[in-house]
Tab-separated table of C-alpha atoms in Angstrom:
chain	number	residue	atom	x	y	z
A	5	MET	CA	8.639	105.687	71.461
A	6	ASP	CA	11.127	103.510	73.379
A	7	ASN	CA	14.422	105.348	73.131
A	8	LYS	CA	15.938	103.332	75.969
A	9	ARG	CA	15.503	99.814	74.581
A	10	TYR	CA	15.175	100.662	70.892
A	11	ALA	CA	17.328	103.775	70.531
A	12	ARG	CA	17.978	103.112	66.843
A	13	GLY	CA	14.300	102.501	66.125
A	14	PHE	CA	12.077	99.475	65.937
A	15	ASN	CA	12.858	98.886	62.274
A	16	ARG	CA	16.613	98.554	62.913
A	17	SER	CA	16.308	96.271	65.919
A	18	GLY	CA	15.751	93.061	64.003
A	19	ASP	CA	12.992	92.148	66.464
A	20	PHE	CA	10.074	93.390	64.376
A	21	THR	CA	8.903	93.160	60.788
A	22	ILE	CA	8.537	96.342	58.744
A	23	GLY	CA	4.789	96.302	59.324
A	24	GLU	CA	5.185	95.777	63.069
A	25	SER	CA	7.781	98.559	63.232
A	26	ASN	CA	5.402	100.928	61.463
A	27	LEU	CA	2.570	100.082	63.861
A	28	LEU	CA	4.762	100.669	66.906
A	29	THR	CA	6.179	103.887	65.492
A	30	ASN	CA	2.781	105.299	64.507
A	31	PHE	CA	0.614	104.068	67.382
A	32	GLY	CA	3.051	103.118	70.157
A	33	ASP	CA	2.509	106.215	72.295
A	34	THR	CA	-1.260	105.784	72.193
A	35	MET	CA	-0.971	102.057	72.935
A	36	LEU	CA	1.294	102.801	75.903
A	37	LYS	CA	-1.118	105.379	77.291
A	38	LEU	CA	-4.075	103.032	76.864
A	39	ALA	CA	-2.189	100.115	78.404
A	40	THR	CA	-1.126	102.124	81.444
A	41	GLY	CA	-4.468	103.873	81.893
A	42	GLN	CA	-3.098	107.347	81.207
A	43	ILE	CA	-5.948	107.906	78.750
A	44	ASP	CA	-9.441	106.473	78.647
A	45	PRO	CA	-10.561	104.407	75.675
A	46	LEU	CA	-12.761	106.269	73.219
A	47	SER	CA	-13.948	103.324	71.141
A	48	ASP	CA	-14.749	99.634	71.398
A	49	THR	CA	-11.429	98.888	69.701
A	50	GLU	CA	-9.530	100.798	72.375
A	51	ARG	CA	-11.543	99.120	75.164
A	52	ARG	CA	-10.724	95.747	73.691
A	53	PHE	CA	-7.046	96.696	73.480
A	54	GLN	CA	-7.085	97.446	77.204
A	55	GLU	CA	-8.679	94.063	77.886
A	56	VAL	CA	-5.903	92.372	75.911
A	57	CYS	CA	-3.284	94.306	77.900
A	58	GLN	CA	-4.921	93.144	81.142
A	59	ALA	CA	-4.958	89.526	79.864
A	60	ARG	CA	-8.765	89.417	79.900
A	61	ALA	CA	-8.935	88.764	76.134
A	62	ASP	CA	-6.726	87.122	73.510
A	63	ALA	CA	-4.913	89.283	70.969
A	64	GLU	CA	-6.622	89.229	67.571
A	65	THR	CA	-5.652	92.392	65.699
A	66	PRO	CA	-2.171	93.248	64.411
A	67	LEU	CA	-1.966	96.129	66.924
A	68	GLU	CA	-2.813	93.845	69.839
A	69	ARG	CA	-0.346	91.174	68.728
A	70	VAL	CA	2.540	93.573	68.125
A	71	TRP	CA	1.971	95.271	71.487
A	72	LEU	CA	2.180	91.940	73.317
A	73	LYS	CA	5.289	91.042	71.322
A	74	TYR	CA	6.875	94.381	72.207
A	75	GLN	CA	6.025	93.915	75.892
A	76	LYS	CA	7.568	90.456	75.913
A	77	LEU	CA	10.771	91.622	74.210
A	78	ALA	CA	11.144	94.880	76.123
A	79	HIS	CA	10.236	93.635	79.583
A	80	GLY	CA	10.778	89.899	79.440
A	81	LYS	CA	13.803	87.998	80.655
A	82	PRO	CA	16.770	88.692	78.376
A	83	ARG	CA	18.253	85.753	76.510
A	84	PHE	CA	21.978	85.143	76.562
A	85	TYR	CA	23.831	82.879	74.177
A	86	THR	CA	27.250	81.378	74.723
A	87	LEU	CA	29.581	79.410	72.514
A	88	HIS	CA	30.395	76.978	75.279
A	89	ASP	CA	28.155	75.354	77.843
A	90	ALA	CA	29.869	75.179	81.225
A	91	SER	CA	27.747	72.198	82.220
A	92	SER	CA	29.514	70.073	79.584
A	93	VAL	CA	32.902	70.542	81.241
A	94	SER	CA	33.849	67.987	83.856
A	95	PHE	CA	36.685	68.218	86.318
A	96	ASP	CA	38.184	65.361	88.246
A	97	LEU	CA	39.117	66.983	91.530
A	98	ASP	CA	40.848	63.838	92.818
A	99	THR	CA	43.505	63.837	90.098
A	100	PRO	CA	46.691	65.691	91.094
A	101	ILE	CA	47.919	68.422	88.764
A	102	ASP	CA	51.516	67.999	87.504
A	103	ASP	CA	53.537	71.192	87.485
A	104	ASP	CA	56.146	69.834	85.041
């Protein structure tokens, strides 16, 4: 489904459980089309899914929860980790540097 962000598959990303990966693999295209309005909902379940995507209802089903998780990971702000925090380094600019 998402070859750009998850080129190796959802199950190899480490972001999703096996069950979540299976849901995204099997139903991801349909969920995307429902979420973007490319297809109309055919059932109450699909209508509810659209409401969850539009933040008019809370996620309750595994499909709804995994879709919101995917959206957050795929389109949210990326997290970066460093080994050193630059804010912990202090420089005294008034001290001359010896070139000895």
